[in-house]
Coordinates of C-alpha atoms in Angstrom, one line a residue:
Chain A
X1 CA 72.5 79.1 -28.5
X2 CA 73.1 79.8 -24.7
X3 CA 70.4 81.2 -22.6
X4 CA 70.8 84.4 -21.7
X5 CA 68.9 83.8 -18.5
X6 CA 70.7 81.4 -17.5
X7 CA 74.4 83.8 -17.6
X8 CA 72.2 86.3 -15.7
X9 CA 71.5 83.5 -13.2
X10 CA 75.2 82.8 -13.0
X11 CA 75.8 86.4 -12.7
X12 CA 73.9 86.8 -9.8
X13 CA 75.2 83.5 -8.1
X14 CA 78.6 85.4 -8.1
X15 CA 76.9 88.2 -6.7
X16 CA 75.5 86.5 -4.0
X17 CA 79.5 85.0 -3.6
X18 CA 80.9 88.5 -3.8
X19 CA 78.4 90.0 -1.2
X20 CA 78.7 87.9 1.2
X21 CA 82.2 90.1 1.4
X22 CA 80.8 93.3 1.1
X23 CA 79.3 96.0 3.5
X24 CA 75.9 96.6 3.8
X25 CA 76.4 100.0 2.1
X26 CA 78.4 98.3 -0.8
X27 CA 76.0 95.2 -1.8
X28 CA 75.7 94.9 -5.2
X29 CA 71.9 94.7 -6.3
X30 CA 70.8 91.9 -8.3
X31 CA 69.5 93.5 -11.7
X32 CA 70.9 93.4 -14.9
X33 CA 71.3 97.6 -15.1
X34 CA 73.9 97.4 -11.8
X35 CA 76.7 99.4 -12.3
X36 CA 80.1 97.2 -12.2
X37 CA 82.4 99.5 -13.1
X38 CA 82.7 103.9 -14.1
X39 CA 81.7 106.7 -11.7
X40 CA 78.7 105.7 -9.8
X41 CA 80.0 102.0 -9.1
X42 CA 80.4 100.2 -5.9
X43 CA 82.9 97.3 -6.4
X44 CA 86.2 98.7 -6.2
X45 CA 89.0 97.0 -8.6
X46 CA 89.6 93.9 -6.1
X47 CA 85.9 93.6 -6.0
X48 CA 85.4 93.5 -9.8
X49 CA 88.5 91.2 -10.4
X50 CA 87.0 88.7 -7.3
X51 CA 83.4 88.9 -9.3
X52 CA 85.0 87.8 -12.5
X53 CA 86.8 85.1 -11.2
X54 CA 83.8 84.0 -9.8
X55 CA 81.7 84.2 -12.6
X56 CA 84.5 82.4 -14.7
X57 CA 83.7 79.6 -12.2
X58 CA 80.1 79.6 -12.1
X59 CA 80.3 79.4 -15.7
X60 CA 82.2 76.9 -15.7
X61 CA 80.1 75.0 -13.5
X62 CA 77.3 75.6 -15.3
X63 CA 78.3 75.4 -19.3
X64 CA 81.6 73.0 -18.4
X65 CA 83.6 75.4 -20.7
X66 CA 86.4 77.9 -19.4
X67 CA 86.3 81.4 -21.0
X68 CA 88.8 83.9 -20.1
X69 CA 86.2 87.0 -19.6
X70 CA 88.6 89.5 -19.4
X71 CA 90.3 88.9 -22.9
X72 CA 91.8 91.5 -25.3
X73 CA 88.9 92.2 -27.1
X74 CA 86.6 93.2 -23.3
X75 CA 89.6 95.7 -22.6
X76 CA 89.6 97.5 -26.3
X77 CA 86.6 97.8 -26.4
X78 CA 84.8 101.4 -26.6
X79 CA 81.8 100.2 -24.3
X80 CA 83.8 98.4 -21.5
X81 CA 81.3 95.0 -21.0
X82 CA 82.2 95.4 -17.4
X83 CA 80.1 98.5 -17.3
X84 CA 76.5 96.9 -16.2
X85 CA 75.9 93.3 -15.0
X86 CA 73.6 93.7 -18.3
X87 CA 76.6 94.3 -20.4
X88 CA 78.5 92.0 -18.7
X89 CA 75.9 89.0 -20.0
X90 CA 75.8 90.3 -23.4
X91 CA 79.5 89.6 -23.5
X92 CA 79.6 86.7 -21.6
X93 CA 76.6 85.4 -24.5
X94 CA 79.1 86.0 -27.3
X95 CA 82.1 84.4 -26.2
X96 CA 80.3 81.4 -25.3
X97 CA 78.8 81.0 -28.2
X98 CA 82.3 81.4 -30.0
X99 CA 83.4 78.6 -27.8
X100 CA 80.4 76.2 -27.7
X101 CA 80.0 76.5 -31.7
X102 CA 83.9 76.0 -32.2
Chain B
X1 CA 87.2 68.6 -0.6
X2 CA 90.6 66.1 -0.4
X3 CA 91.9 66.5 3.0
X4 CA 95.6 66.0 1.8
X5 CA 97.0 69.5 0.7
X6 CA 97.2 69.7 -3.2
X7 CA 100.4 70.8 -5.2
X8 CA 101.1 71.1 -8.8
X9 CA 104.3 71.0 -10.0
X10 CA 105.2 71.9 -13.9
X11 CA 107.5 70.1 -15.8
X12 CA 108.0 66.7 -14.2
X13 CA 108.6 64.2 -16.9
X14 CA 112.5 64.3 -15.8
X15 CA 114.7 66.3 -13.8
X16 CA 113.9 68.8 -11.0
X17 CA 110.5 68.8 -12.0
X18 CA 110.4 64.7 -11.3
X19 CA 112.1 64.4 -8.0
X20 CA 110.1 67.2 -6.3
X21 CA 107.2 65.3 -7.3
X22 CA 108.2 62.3 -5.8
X23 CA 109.4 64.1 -2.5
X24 CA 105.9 65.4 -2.3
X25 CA 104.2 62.7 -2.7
X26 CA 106.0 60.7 -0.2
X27 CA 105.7 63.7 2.0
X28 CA 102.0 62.9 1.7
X29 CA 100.9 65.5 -0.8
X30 CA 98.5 65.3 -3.2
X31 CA 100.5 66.2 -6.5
X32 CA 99.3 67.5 -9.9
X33 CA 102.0 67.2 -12.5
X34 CA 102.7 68.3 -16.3
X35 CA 104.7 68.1 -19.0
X36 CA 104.8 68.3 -22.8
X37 CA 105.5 64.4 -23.3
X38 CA 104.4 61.6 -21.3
X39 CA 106.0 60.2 -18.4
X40 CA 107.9 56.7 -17.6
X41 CA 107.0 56.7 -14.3
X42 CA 104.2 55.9 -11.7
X43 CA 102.8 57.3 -8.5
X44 CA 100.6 57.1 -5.9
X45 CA 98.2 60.0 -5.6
X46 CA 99.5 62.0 -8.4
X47 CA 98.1 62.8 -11.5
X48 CA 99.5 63.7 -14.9
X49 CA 98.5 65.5 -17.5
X50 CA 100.6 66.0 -20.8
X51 CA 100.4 69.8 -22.1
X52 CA 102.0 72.9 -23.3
X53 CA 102.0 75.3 -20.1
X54 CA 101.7 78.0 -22.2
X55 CA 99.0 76.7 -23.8
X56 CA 95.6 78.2 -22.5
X57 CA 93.3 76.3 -22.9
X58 CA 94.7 73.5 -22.1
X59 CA 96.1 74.4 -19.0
X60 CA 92.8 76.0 -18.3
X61 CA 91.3 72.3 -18.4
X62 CA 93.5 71.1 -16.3
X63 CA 92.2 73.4 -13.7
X64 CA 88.8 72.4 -14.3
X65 CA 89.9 69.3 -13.8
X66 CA 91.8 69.7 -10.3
X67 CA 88.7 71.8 -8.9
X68 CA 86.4 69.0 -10.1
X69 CA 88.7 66.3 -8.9
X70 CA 90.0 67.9 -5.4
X71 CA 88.1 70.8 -4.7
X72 CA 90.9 72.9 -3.8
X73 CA 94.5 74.0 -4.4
X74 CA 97.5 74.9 -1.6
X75 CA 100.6 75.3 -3.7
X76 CA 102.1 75.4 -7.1
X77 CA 105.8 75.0 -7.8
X78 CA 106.4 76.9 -11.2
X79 CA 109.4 74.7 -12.3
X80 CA 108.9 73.9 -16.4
X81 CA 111.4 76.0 -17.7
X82 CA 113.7 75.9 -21.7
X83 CA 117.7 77.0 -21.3
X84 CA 119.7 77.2 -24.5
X85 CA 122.9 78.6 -24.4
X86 CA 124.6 79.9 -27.2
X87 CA 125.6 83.4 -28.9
X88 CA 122.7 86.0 -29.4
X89 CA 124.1 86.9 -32.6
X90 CA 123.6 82.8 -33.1
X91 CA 120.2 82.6 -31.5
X92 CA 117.3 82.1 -33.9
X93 CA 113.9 84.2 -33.0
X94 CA 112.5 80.8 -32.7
X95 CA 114.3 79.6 -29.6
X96 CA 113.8 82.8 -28.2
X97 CA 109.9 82.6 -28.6
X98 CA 110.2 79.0 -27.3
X99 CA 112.4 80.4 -24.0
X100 CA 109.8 83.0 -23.0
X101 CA 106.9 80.8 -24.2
X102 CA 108.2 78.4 -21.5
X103 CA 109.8 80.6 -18.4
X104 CA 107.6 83.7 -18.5
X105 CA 104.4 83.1 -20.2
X106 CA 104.1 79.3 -18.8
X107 CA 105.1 80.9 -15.5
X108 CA 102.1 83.8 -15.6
X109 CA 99.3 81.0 -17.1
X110 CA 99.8 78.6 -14.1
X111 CA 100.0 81.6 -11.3
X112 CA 96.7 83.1 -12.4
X113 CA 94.9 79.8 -12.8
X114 CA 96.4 79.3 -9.2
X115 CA 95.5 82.2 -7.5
X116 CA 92.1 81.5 -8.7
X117 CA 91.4 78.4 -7.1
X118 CA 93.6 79.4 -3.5
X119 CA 91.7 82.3 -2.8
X120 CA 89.0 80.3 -2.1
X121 CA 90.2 78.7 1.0
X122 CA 92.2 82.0 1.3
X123 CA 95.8 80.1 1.7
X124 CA 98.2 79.5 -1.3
X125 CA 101.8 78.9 -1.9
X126 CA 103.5 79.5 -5.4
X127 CA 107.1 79.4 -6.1
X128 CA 108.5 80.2 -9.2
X129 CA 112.0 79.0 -10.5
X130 CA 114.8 81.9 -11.7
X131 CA 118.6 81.5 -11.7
X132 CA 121.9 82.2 -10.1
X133 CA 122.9 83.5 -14.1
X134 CA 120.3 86.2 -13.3
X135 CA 123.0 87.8 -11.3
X136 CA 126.2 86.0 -12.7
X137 CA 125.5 87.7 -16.2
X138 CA 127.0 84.8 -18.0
X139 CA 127.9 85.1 -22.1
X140 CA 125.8 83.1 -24.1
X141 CA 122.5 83.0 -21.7
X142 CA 121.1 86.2 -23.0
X143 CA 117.9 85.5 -23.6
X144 CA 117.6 82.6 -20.7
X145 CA 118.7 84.9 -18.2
X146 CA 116.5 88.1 -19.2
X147 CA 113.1 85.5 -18.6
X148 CA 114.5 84.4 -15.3
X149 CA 115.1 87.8 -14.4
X150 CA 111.6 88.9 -16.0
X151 CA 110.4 85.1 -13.0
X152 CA 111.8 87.3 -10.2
X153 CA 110.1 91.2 -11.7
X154 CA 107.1 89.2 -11.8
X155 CA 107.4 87.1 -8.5
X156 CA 107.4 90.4 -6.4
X157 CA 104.5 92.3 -8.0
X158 CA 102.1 89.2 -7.8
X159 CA 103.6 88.9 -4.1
X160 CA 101.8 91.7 -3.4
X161 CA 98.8 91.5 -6.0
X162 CA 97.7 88.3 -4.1
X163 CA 98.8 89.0 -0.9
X164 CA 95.3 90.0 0.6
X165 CA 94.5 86.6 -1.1
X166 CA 96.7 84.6 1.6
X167 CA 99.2 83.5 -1.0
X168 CA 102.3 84.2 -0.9
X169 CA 104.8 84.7 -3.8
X170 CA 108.3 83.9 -3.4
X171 CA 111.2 82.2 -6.3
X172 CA 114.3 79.9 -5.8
X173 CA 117.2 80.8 -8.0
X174 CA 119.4 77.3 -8.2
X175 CA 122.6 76.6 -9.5
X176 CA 123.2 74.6 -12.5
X177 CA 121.8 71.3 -10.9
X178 CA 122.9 68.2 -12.7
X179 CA 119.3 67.2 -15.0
X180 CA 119.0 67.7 -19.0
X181 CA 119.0 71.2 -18.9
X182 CA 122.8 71.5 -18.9
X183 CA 123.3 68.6 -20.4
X184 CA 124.2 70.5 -23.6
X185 CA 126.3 72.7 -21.9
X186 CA 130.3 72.1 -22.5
X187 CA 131.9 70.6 -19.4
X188 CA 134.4 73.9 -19.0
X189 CA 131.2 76.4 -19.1
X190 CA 129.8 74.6 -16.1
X191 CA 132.7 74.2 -14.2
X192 CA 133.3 78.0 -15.0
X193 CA 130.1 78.9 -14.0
X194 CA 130.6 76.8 -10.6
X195 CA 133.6 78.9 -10.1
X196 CA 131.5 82.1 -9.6
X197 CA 129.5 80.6 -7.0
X198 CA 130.7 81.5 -3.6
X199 CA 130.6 77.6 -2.6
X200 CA 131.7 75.9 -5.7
X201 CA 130.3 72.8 -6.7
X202 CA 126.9 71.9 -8.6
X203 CA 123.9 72.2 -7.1
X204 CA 121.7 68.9 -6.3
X205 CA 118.1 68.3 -5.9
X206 CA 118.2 67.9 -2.3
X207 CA 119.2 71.7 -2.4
X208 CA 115.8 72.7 -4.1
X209 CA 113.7 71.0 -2.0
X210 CA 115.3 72.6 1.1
X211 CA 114.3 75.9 -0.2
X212 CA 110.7 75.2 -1.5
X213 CA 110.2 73.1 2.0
X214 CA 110.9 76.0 3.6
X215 CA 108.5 78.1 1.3
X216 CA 105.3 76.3 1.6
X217 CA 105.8 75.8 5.0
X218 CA 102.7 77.2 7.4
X219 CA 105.0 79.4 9.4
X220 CA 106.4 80.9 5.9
X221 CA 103.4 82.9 5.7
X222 CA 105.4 86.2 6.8
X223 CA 107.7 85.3 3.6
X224 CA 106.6 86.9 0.3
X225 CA 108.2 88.2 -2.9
X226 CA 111.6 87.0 -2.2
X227 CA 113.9 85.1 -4.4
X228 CA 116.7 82.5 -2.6
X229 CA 119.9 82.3 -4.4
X230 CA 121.3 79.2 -4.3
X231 CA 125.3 78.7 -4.3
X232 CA 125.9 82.1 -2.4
X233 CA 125.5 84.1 -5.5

C-alpha cells in the first residue's frame, strides 16, 4: 500500500513547481480541497496539463514507477479526479497500487 | 545536468536511423538510440536501448532513464518508421496495425515523453519523418502514405501545442533513400517513383541530415510546423 500522505506531499511539491509560474492572484493553495479544475478553478488548461506533468515526475521520483495520470479511465469518468487536489490523490492512490502490485 | 546537448533518435539499428546517430555523435552530441533488436555496432557517448516505440511503458522507462542519467533533453529525431508496399485489396489488417503502430502511434509516444522533459529547460527540437509519397500519391502505399500524412497533420498541431514550451515541431519528407526500407521494393517502382521527383535520383543520407541540421539549429527557433520535401516534390 502507498501512503496517501506521501502522493499529497508530491502533490504539493508540484504545486510549489507550478506556482512559482503563477501570479499572485492565481497561486494554487496547498490543501487537499483546492479546486484544479470546473467553474471556480484557477489553473487554466496549460496550467493543469504543466501540474500533471509535474506530478508524473515527482512521482516518479518518489515511487520510481511512471503512471500515465491522465489515462482513459481519469477522462470517462463521471467525477473528473482532476476536480480537487483531494481527488486528484485518490486517483493517483489507485493507479499506483495497480502498478506496484502488478 | 550533461553539458553536451542530448538527442534521441528512434530506430537506429540500420539505416537512416544509424547514420544520423553516428553524425551526432561525432558532432559531439549526446545520443539516445532505439530499436526493436539489438545493434552490431558501438559508440561513444550513446546509449541503446532495445524496445517497441509504441510500447508505453517501455518507452516510458526509457525516459526515466535519460532524466536519471542526463538530466535533460534538447531534441528528438522521430525516425523509426514500417513501409510495405503492396495492393490494399492485398494488405492484411495486420500490417496495417503494424504501419500505424510504428509511424503514428510510435511517433505521438516519443513527442509527449519529449515535450515532457524539454519544457524544463524551456528549449526542444523534435522532427518527425513523413514522405515525398505523401504528395506523389503512389499505388500500392495506401496505408504507408495515409500515416505519413497523418506525421505531418500531427507535426503542425503539436507545433503549436508546445510552442509556448520553446520546442519547436517541424518534419522532413525524404525520398526513397537507399536503406532496408525499399529494399523490397521492385527496381522499376523505385526508379518510377524517382521519375516523379523534380531532380531525379535517390535520395542519400547526407540529404537528411542537411535538413535536420538545419532544424535543431539555435537560429531555427523561428521554424515550426513545417515539413521539408525532399527531391523537389
Amino acid at each position: 500500500m502507498v501512503s496517501k500522505e506521501i502522493i499529497t506531499h508530491t502533490i504539493f511539491k508540484a504545486v510549489n513547481e507550478i506556482n512559482k509560474r503563477l501570479s499572485k492572484k492565481q497561486q494554487l493553495i496547498k490543501s487537499i480541497s483546492t479546486i484544479l479544475s470546473g467553474s471556480d478553478d484557477k489553473l487554466d488548461s496549460m496550467g493543469l496539463v504543466n501540474l500533471i506533468v509535474a506530478i508524473e515526475q515527482n512521482i516518479e521520483d518518489e515511487f520510481e514507477v511512471s503512471i500515465t495520470i491522465a489515462d482513459e479511465r481519469a477522462m470517462s469518468q463521471k467525477h473528473s479526479p482532476f476536480k480537487t487536489v483531494g481527488s486528484l490523490a485518490d486517483y493517483i492512490e489507485m493507479l499506483l497500487n495497480e502498478e506496484l502490485n502488478d | 545536468m550533461i553539458d553536451k546537448p542530448v538527442m534521441i533518435i528512434t530506430g537506429t539499428r540500420k539505416g537512416i536511423g544509424k547514420y544520423l546517430a553516428e553524425y551526432y555523435v561525432e558532432k559531439g552530441f549526446q545520443v539516445v538510440g532505439c530499436s526493436r533488436g539489438d545493434i552490431d555496432f558501438e559508440l561513444d557517448n550513446y546509449q541503446h536501448f532495445s524496445l517497441d516505440v509504441c510500447d508505453e511503458k517501455e518507452v516510458k522507462k526509457m525516459f526515466t532513464q535519460i532524466r536519471i542519467t542526463y538530466g535533460r533533453l534538447d531534441i528528438l529525431v522521430n525516425n523509426a518508421g514500417v513501409a510495405s508496399m503492396n495492393h490494399s485489396l492485398l494488405t492484411p489488417i495486420s500490417t496495417v496495425r503494424k504501419i500505424l503502430d510504428t509511424n503514428v502511434i510510435g511517433t505521438f509516444l516519443f513527442s509527449r515523453e519529449s515535450a515532457k522533459l524539454m519544457k524544463i529547460n524551456k528549449f526542444g527540437r523534435i522532427i518527425n519523418f513523413s514522405t515525398v509519397a505523401t504528395k506523389l500519391k503512389v499505388e500500392g502505399e495506401a496505408i504507408y502514405a495515409a500515416s505519413k500524412a497523418a506525421v505531418i497533420n500531427f507535426t503542425e498541431i503539436l507545433s503549436k501545442e508546445y510552442a509556448e514550451f520553446g520546442i519547436t515541431v517541424n518534419a522532413i519528407a525524404p525520398t526513397p533513400v537507399k536503406t532496408d526500407l525499399i529494399r523490397s521494393v521492385p527496381k522499376e517502382k523505385i526508379d518510377k517513383l524517382t521519375q516523379l521527383l523534380t531532380i531525379h535520383r535517390l535520395g542519400e543520407f547526407r540529404d537528411i541530415s542537411n535538413v535536420t541540421n538545419f532544424f535543431i539549429s539555435e537560429e531555427s527557433d523561428f521554424i515550426t510546423g513545417q515539413t521539408i520535401f525532399l527531391g523537389g516534390v
